[in-house]
Amino acid sequence: MSIRVLQPGLMDTIQDLGRYGYQHLGINPGGAMDRIAVRAANALVGNPAGEGVLEMHFPTSSFLFESGAIIALSGGDFTAMIDGRVLPLNKPVLVAAQALLYFKGPVSGARCYMAVRGGFDLEPWMGSYSTHLKAGAGGFHGRALQKNDMLPLKQKANYAKLLDRKDFKVLPRMIYTQNMYVTTELRITAGSEFTLLSEQEQLFNHSFDCTRHCDRMGYRLEGVALKHYKEGELLSSGVTRGAIQLMPDGQMIILTADHQTTGGYPRIGHVIAADLPSLAQHRPAQPLRFTLVSVNDAIAAHHEQTQRLHLLENACKLQLEKWRQAYDLY
Amino acid sequence: MLNWPQRIDPAVNAAVMAAFRRLQQLSPRWVRDLIPAYASLTIVYDALYIYAELDKDVAGWVSLQVPALLSGTENITATPARQIDIPVCYDPAYGLDITALAGQKEMSVEELIALHTGRSYTVYMLGFLPGFPYMGTVAEQLVAPRLSKPRPLVPAGSVGIAGAQTGIYPLASPGGWNIIGQTPLRMFDAAREPASFCQPGDEVTFVPISAREFDQLKKQS
């Protein structure tokens, strides 16, 4: 009951919704960059929202299913293929034992997520399946996937009858997550050093490009240098995901999942939680724009998005139950 | 984020730690994480829970709750700290920059060691890496800027100085602190409970050891 890594990708790690409660020890919450995709993929295969999934970047690993499984892909579209046929995103897929899954090329997004029904059979570290690369803990041996890794699965599955000798079969349930992402304008709240900007409108009247330094630790942006008042060096203090740090040269770095827990750069703003998945799927070629919202509006947006995910999870649960009865599926 | 007067000061940090410990002890359901630092406490709250269960005006609710929970801790300027000794080998084989730093400061390596071990330090915060303690403050004669060119790899356990701070790299990592020694203790061990040797607010004293003692202790840990 496992999935074998045939060719390793750029950086594929096990992630979940994060590890909270240890930031006072310098251990960041980490977790998936795109929480919408994690919850969608887990919902489609009937997993709890916080089950560990694979977060994949392109180039992506290729996988051999040593045993059958039900999987779901969500987030970025990397053209997933089995036996020359494309697998859809956001649908549950039965995969036959010995099927080979590979990814041909990115069409949209920057990170693709794969959930497996039942989840990967791994030990959580400090309450989470997320891979903490610096600590070398959590996920699959605390590291990115390598050649010949065997990802163990919790659940045994044999769908030979349903598959009818095919390599995979798409189950007829589609969910739509696209409208939960924003395309170009990210909503931000003002940070504690927002007033350090001497021309605040600069932040909203210009677009900014993602440089090649955009990863799980942070997104370094490039654009007009933001004019700011000089302030003496700040004492380091706690920082959180989504914080927009102003560098001395007027450029910005947005902190992402694997950020350090403390920092000493001025925080001019925070990307709101509801829009962090959009940032995670942002492709470098597109420019980024910002718009300002209040803290309470940010929370209301996050709440609304979470409600939609709840609805989606409930709908999937009902559907899976129907299939279970109809096909003796699980 | 709660702010205190922005300076590196044991009394200020003691007030931060008092607030941190109060919230840690009460551990309200809406608090997900606490990040105490030199002169601030960042409270990571579960906004969705507050919004759905407690109050739609989350920002307003939090700004009223926090002072109420912290009442009585405002004027604390000293908190009971855990005293810990950390053995350090200052041999230049481990203290990669100790000879150069002593030279810059026009003192002998022995004098430098005596200054570094001659006082105890407060763990003002942990950050940068899991379990990395930011401690202070070092004797004025030891204050030194970061290396102009950071090292690509500082060994785990390395003890360094940056500005008026002293710290320990719990894991091998790139870094720009002046390395003056190394502890054989595992400052961070993912398989251990607690994983981090240092906790916020600890009072640390460095104890000089020989290279032989270092090897023995290293084997034990």
Coordinates of C-alpha atoms in Angstrom, one line a residue, chain A:
Chain A
M1 CA 0.0 0.0 0.0
S2 CA 2.2 2.8 -1.2
I3 CA 3.1 5.2 -3.9
R4 CA 6.7 5.1 -5.2
V5 CA 8.6 8.2 -6.4
L6 CA 10.1 7.3 -9.8
Q7 CA 11.7 10.6 -10.7
P8 CA 11.9 13.3 -7.9
G9 CA 10.5 16.8 -8.7
L10 CA 11.9 20.2 -7.8
M11 CA 10.3 20.2 -4.3
D12 CA 7.4 18.0 -3.4
T13 CA 6.6 17.8 0.3
I14 CA 3.8 16.6 2.5
Q15 CA 1.8 19.5 4.0
D16 CA -1.4 20.0 5.9
L17 CA -3.1 23.1 7.4
G18 CA -0.1 23.9 9.6
R19 CA 1.5 23.5 13.0
Y20 CA 0.3 26.0 15.6
G21 CA 1.4 26.7 19.2
Y22 CA 5.2 26.6 18.8
Q23 CA 6.1 29.9 17.4
H24 CA 7.6 31.1 20.7
L25 CA 10.2 28.4 20.1
G26 CA 11.0 29.7 16.7
I27 CA 9.0 26.9 15.0
N28 CA 6.8 28.4 12.3
P29 CA 3.4 27.0 11.4
G30 CA 4.5 26.0 7.9
G31 CA 1.8 24.0 6.2
A32 CA 0.4 24.2 2.7
M33 CA 0.8 27.4 0.7
D34 CA -2.7 27.0 -0.7
R35 CA -5.2 26.0 1.9
I36 CA -8.1 26.1 -0.5
A37 CA -6.5 23.4 -2.6
V38 CA -5.7 21.2 0.4
R39 CA -9.3 21.3 1.7
A40 CA -10.7 20.8 -1.7
A41 CA -8.5 17.8 -2.5
N42 CA -9.2 16.2 0.9
A43 CA -12.9 16.8 0.6
L44 CA -13.1 15.1 -2.8
V45 CA -11.6 11.9 -1.4
G46 CA -13.5 12.0 1.9
N47 CA -10.6 13.0 4.2
P48 CA -10.7 15.3 7.1
A49 CA -9.7 18.9 6.1
G50 CA -6.4 18.7 7.9
E51 CA -5.1 15.4 6.5
G52 CA -1.6 15.5 5.0
V53 CA -1.5 16.0 1.2
L54 CA 1.4 16.3 -1.3
E55 CA 2.3 19.8 -2.3
M56 CA 4.1 19.8 -5.6
H57 CA 6.0 22.3 -7.6
F58 CA 7.0 22.1 -11.3
P59 CA 9.0 20.1 -12.4
T60 CA 7.0 17.5 -10.4
S61 CA 7.8 14.0 -9.3
S62 CA 6.4 11.1 -11.2
F63 CA 4.7 8.4 -9.2
L64 CA 4.1 4.7 -9.5
F65 CA 1.0 3.5 -7.7
E66 CA 2.1 0.2 -6.1
S67 CA -1.5 -0.2 -5.0
G68 CA -4.8 1.2 -6.1
A69 CA -6.0 4.4 -4.6
I70 CA -8.5 7.2 -4.9
I71 CA -6.8 10.5 -5.4
A72 CA -7.8 14.1 -6.1
L73 CA -5.7 16.9 -7.5
S74 CA -6.4 20.6 -6.8
G75 CA -4.7 24.0 -7.0
G76 CA -2.3 24.5 -9.9
D77 CA -2.9 22.6 -13.2
F78 CA 0.3 20.9 -14.2
T79 CA -1.3 18.6 -16.8
A80 CA -1.4 15.4 -14.7
M81 CA -1.3 12.3 -16.9
I82 CA -1.7 8.5 -16.7
D83 CA -1.0 6.4 -19.7
G84 CA -1.2 9.4 -22.1
R85 CA -4.6 10.7 -20.9
V86 CA -5.0 13.8 -18.9
L87 CA -6.4 13.7 -15.3
P88 CA -8.8 16.5 -14.4
L89 CA -8.4 18.7 -11.4
N90 CA -11.0 18.9 -8.7
K91 CA -12.5 15.5 -9.3
P92 CA -12.0 12.2 -7.4
V93 CA -10.1 9.7 -9.6
L94 CA -9.8 5.9 -9.0
V95 CA -6.2 4.9 -9.9
A96 CA -5.3 1.3 -10.6
A97 CA -2.4 -0.5 -9.1
Q98 CA 0.7 -0.1 -11.3
A99 CA -0.5 3.1 -12.9
L100 CA 2.1 5.7 -13.6
L101 CA 1.3 9.3 -12.8
Y102 CA 3.3 12.1 -14.3
F103 CA 2.9 15.8 -15.0
K104 CA 3.5 17.3 -18.4
G105 CA 3.6 21.0 -17.8
P106 CA 2.0 23.8 -15.9
V107 CA -1.1 25.4 -17.4
S108 CA -2.1 27.5 -14.5
G109 CA -1.0 28.1 -10.9
A110 CA 2.3 27.4 -9.2
R111 CA 1.5 24.5 -6.8
C112 CA -0.5 21.4 -7.4
Y113 CA -1.9 19.3 -4.5
M114 CA -2.7 15.6 -4.4
A115 CA -4.8 14.0 -1.7
V116 CA -5.1 10.2 -1.3
R117 CA -8.2 8.7 0.2
G118 CA -7.4 7.7 3.8
G119 CA -4.2 9.8 3.8
F120 CA -0.5 9.0 3.9
D121 CA 0.5 6.7 6.7
L122 CA 3.0 9.0 8.4
E123 CA 3.7 10.1 12.0
P124 CA 2.6 13.7 12.7
W125 CA 5.3 15.9 14.4
M126 CA 4.1 18.3 17.0
G127 CA 0.6 17.8 15.9
S128 CA 1.0 18.2 12.2
Y129 CA 1.9 16.3 9.0
S130 CA 3.6 19.4 7.5
T131 CA 7.2 19.0 6.5
H132 CA 9.5 21.4 8.4
L133 CA 12.6 21.4 6.2
K134 CA 14.8 23.3 8.5
A135 CA 14.0 21.1 11.5
G136 CA 14.2 18.0 9.3
A137 CA 11.0 16.8 10.9
G138 CA 7.3 16.2 10.0
G139 CA 5.9 14.9 6.7
F140 CA 8.0 12.3 4.9
H141 CA 11.3 12.1 7.0
G142 CA 11.3 15.9 7.3
R143 CA 12.4 16.4 3.7
A144 CA 11.3 16.8 0.1
L145 CA 10.6 13.6 -1.9
Q146 CA 13.5 11.8 -3.4
K147 CA 13.9 9.0 -6.0
N148 CA 12.5 5.7 -4.9
D149 CA 10.7 7.0 -1.8
M150 CA 7.8 4.9 -0.9
L151 CA 4.9 6.9 0.4
P152 CA 2.9 4.6 2.6
L153 CA -0.9 4.8 2.4
K154 CA -3.2 4.3 5.4
Q155 CA -6.0 2.6 3.4
K156 CA -6.0 -0.5 1.4
A157 CA -8.1 -0.2 -1.8
N158 CA -8.8 -2.4 -4.8
Y159 CA -11.0 -1.0 -7.5
A160 CA -10.1 -3.5 -10.2
K161 CA -13.8 -4.3 -10.9
L162 CA -14.8 -0.7 -11.2
L163 CA -11.8 0.2 -13.3
D164 CA -12.5 -2.5 -15.8
R165 CA -8.9 -2.9 -16.7
K166 CA -8.4 0.9 -17.2
D167 CA -5.6 2.7 -15.5
F168 CA -7.9 5.3 -14.0
K169 CA -11.5 6.3 -13.8
V170 CA -12.7 9.8 -13.1
L171 CA -15.7 9.9 -10.7
P172 CA -18.4 12.2 -11.8
R173 CA -18.2 14.8 -9.1
M174 CA -16.7 18.2 -10.0
I175 CA -16.2 21.0 -7.5
Y176 CA -15.5 24.6 -8.4
T177 CA -12.8 26.4 -6.4
Q178 CA -11.8 28.9 -9.1
N179 CA -14.1 31.6 -7.8
M180 CA -12.3 31.5 -4.4
Y181 CA -9.1 32.8 -5.9
V182 CA -8.5 36.4 -6.9
T183 CA -6.6 37.0 -10.1
T184 CA -4.6 40.2 -9.9
E185 CA -5.6 42.4 -7.0
L186 CA -4.6 41.0 -3.6
R187 CA -6.4 42.5 -0.6
I188 CA -4.1 43.7 2.2
T189 CA -4.6 45.3 5.6
A190 CA -2.3 48.1 6.9
G191 CA 0.6 46.9 8.9
S192 CA 2.1 48.5 12.1
E193 CA 4.6 50.4 10.0
F194 CA 2.2 51.4 7.2
T195 CA 2.6 55.1 8.1
L196 CA 6.3 54.8 7.3
L197 CA 5.3 55.1 3.7
S198 CA 5.5 58.7 2.7
E199 CA 3.5 58.2 -0.5
Q200 CA 1.0 55.4 0.5
E201 CA -0.8 55.6 -2.8
Q202 CA 2.3 54.3 -4.5
L203 CA 1.5 50.9 -3.1
F204 CA -2.0 50.9 -4.7
N205 CA -1.3 52.8 -8.0
H206 CA 1.4 50.5 -9.2
S207 CA 1.7 46.8 -10.0
F208 CA 4.6 44.7 -8.8
D209 CA 6.4 41.8 -10.3
C210 CA 7.3 38.5 -8.6
T211 CA 11.0 37.9 -8.9
R212 CA 12.5 34.4 -9.2
H213 CA 12.9 34.6 -5.4
C214 CA 9.4 33.6 -4.7
D215 CA 9.2 30.4 -2.6
R216 CA 7.8 28.8 0.5
M217 CA 9.7 31.3 2.7
G218 CA 8.8 34.5 1.0
Y219 CA 8.0 36.4 -2.2
R220 CA 10.4 39.1 -3.2
L221 CA 8.7 41.6 -5.3
E222 CA 10.1 44.1 -7.8
G223 CA 8.6 47.4 -8.8
V224 CA 8.7 51.0 -8.1
A225 CA 10.8 51.7 -5.0
L226 CA 8.3 52.8 -2.3
K227 CA 9.2 56.1 -0.8
H228 CA 9.4 56.0 3.0
Y229 CA 10.5 57.9 6.0
K230 CA 13.8 56.7 7.5
E231 CA 13.4 55.1 10.9
G232 CA 16.1 53.8 13.2
E233 CA 16.6 50.0 13.1
L234 CA 13.6 48.2 14.5
L235 CA 13.9 45.7 17.3
S236 CA 13.1 42.2 16.0
S237 CA 9.5 41.1 16.8
G238 CA 7.1 38.4 15.9
V239 CA 6.0 38.2 12.3
T240 CA 3.3 36.2 10.6
R241 CA 2.4 34.7 7.3
G242 CA 1.3 37.3 4.7
A243 CA 3.3 40.2 6.3
I244 CA 4.6 42.6 3.7
Q245 CA 8.1 43.7 4.8
L246 CA 9.6 46.8 3.4
M247 CA 13.3 46.5 2.6
P248 CA 15.6 49.5 2.9
D249 CA 15.7 49.9 -0.9
G250 CA 11.9 50.4 -1.0
Q251 CA 11.2 46.9 -2.4
M252 CA 8.9 44.4 -0.6
I253 CA 9.1 40.8 0.6
I254 CA 5.8 39.0 1.5
L255 CA 6.3 36.3 4.1
T256 CA 4.9 32.9 3.2
A257 CA 4.5 29.5 4.9
D258 CA 8.1 28.8 5.9
H259 CA 8.8 32.3 7.1
Q260 CA 11.0 33.0 10.2
T261 CA 9.0 33.6 13.3
T262 CA 10.7 37.0 14.1
G263 CA 11.9 39.8 11.9
G264 CA 13.2 43.3 12.1
Y265 CA 11.9 44.9 8.8
P266 CA 9.0 47.4 8.9
R267 CA 5.7 45.7 8.2
I268 CA 3.7 48.0 5.9
G269 CA 0.9 45.5 5.4
H270 CA -0.5 42.0 5.5
V271 CA -2.0 40.0 2.7
I272 CA -5.4 38.9 4.0
A273 CA -5.7 35.2 4.9
A274 CA -8.4 34.7 2.2
D275 CA -6.0 35.8 -0.5
L276 CA -2.9 33.9 0.6
P277 CA -4.0 30.9 -1.6
S278 CA -4.1 33.3 -4.6
L279 CA -0.6 34.5 -3.9
A280 CA 0.5 30.8 -3.6
Q281 CA -0.9 30.1 -7.1
H282 CA 0.4 33.4 -8.6
R283 CA 2.6 32.9 -11.6
P284 CA 5.7 35.1 -11.9
A285 CA 4.7 36.6 -15.3
Q286 CA 1.5 38.2 -13.9
P287 CA 1.9 41.5 -12.1
L288 CA 0.5 41.9 -8.6
R289 CA -1.7 44.7 -7.4
F290 CA -2.8 45.5 -3.9
T291 CA -6.0 47.0 -2.5
L292 CA -6.6 48.1 1.1
V293 CA -9.3 46.6 3.3
S294 CA -10.0 46.8 7.1
V295 CA -9.0 44.0 9.5
N296 CA -12.7 43.2 10.0
D297 CA -13.4 43.1 6.3
A298 CA -10.4 40.7 6.0
I299 CA -11.8 38.4 8.6
A300 CA -15.3 38.5 7.1
A301 CA -13.8 37.5 3.7
H302 CA -11.9 34.7 5.3
H303 CA -15.0 33.6 7.1
E304 CA -17.0 33.6 3.9
Q305 CA -14.4 31.6 2.1
T306 CA -14.3 29.0 4.9
Q307 CA -18.1 28.7 4.8
R308 CA -17.9 27.9 1.1
L309 CA -15.3 25.3 1.9
H310 CA -17.6 23.8 4.5
L311 CA -20.5 23.6 2.0
L312 CA -18.2 21.9 -0.5
E313 CA -17.0 19.5 2.1
N314 CA -20.5 18.5 3.0
A315 CA -21.5 18.1 -0.6
C316 CA -18.6 15.8 -1.2
K317 CA -19.4 13.8 1.9
L318 CA -22.9 13.1 0.7
Q319 CA -21.7 12.1 -2.7
L320 CA -19.1 9.7 -1.4
E321 CA -21.7 8.1 0.8
K322 CA -23.9 7.5 -2.2
W323 CA -21.1 5.9 -4.1
R324 CA -20.1 3.8 -1.2
Q325 CA -23.6 2.3 -1.1
A326 CA -24.0 2.1 -4.9
Y327 CA -20.6 0.6 -5.8
D328 CA -19.5 -1.0 -2.5
L329 CA -16.6 1.4 -3.0
Y330 CA -14.7 1.5 0.3

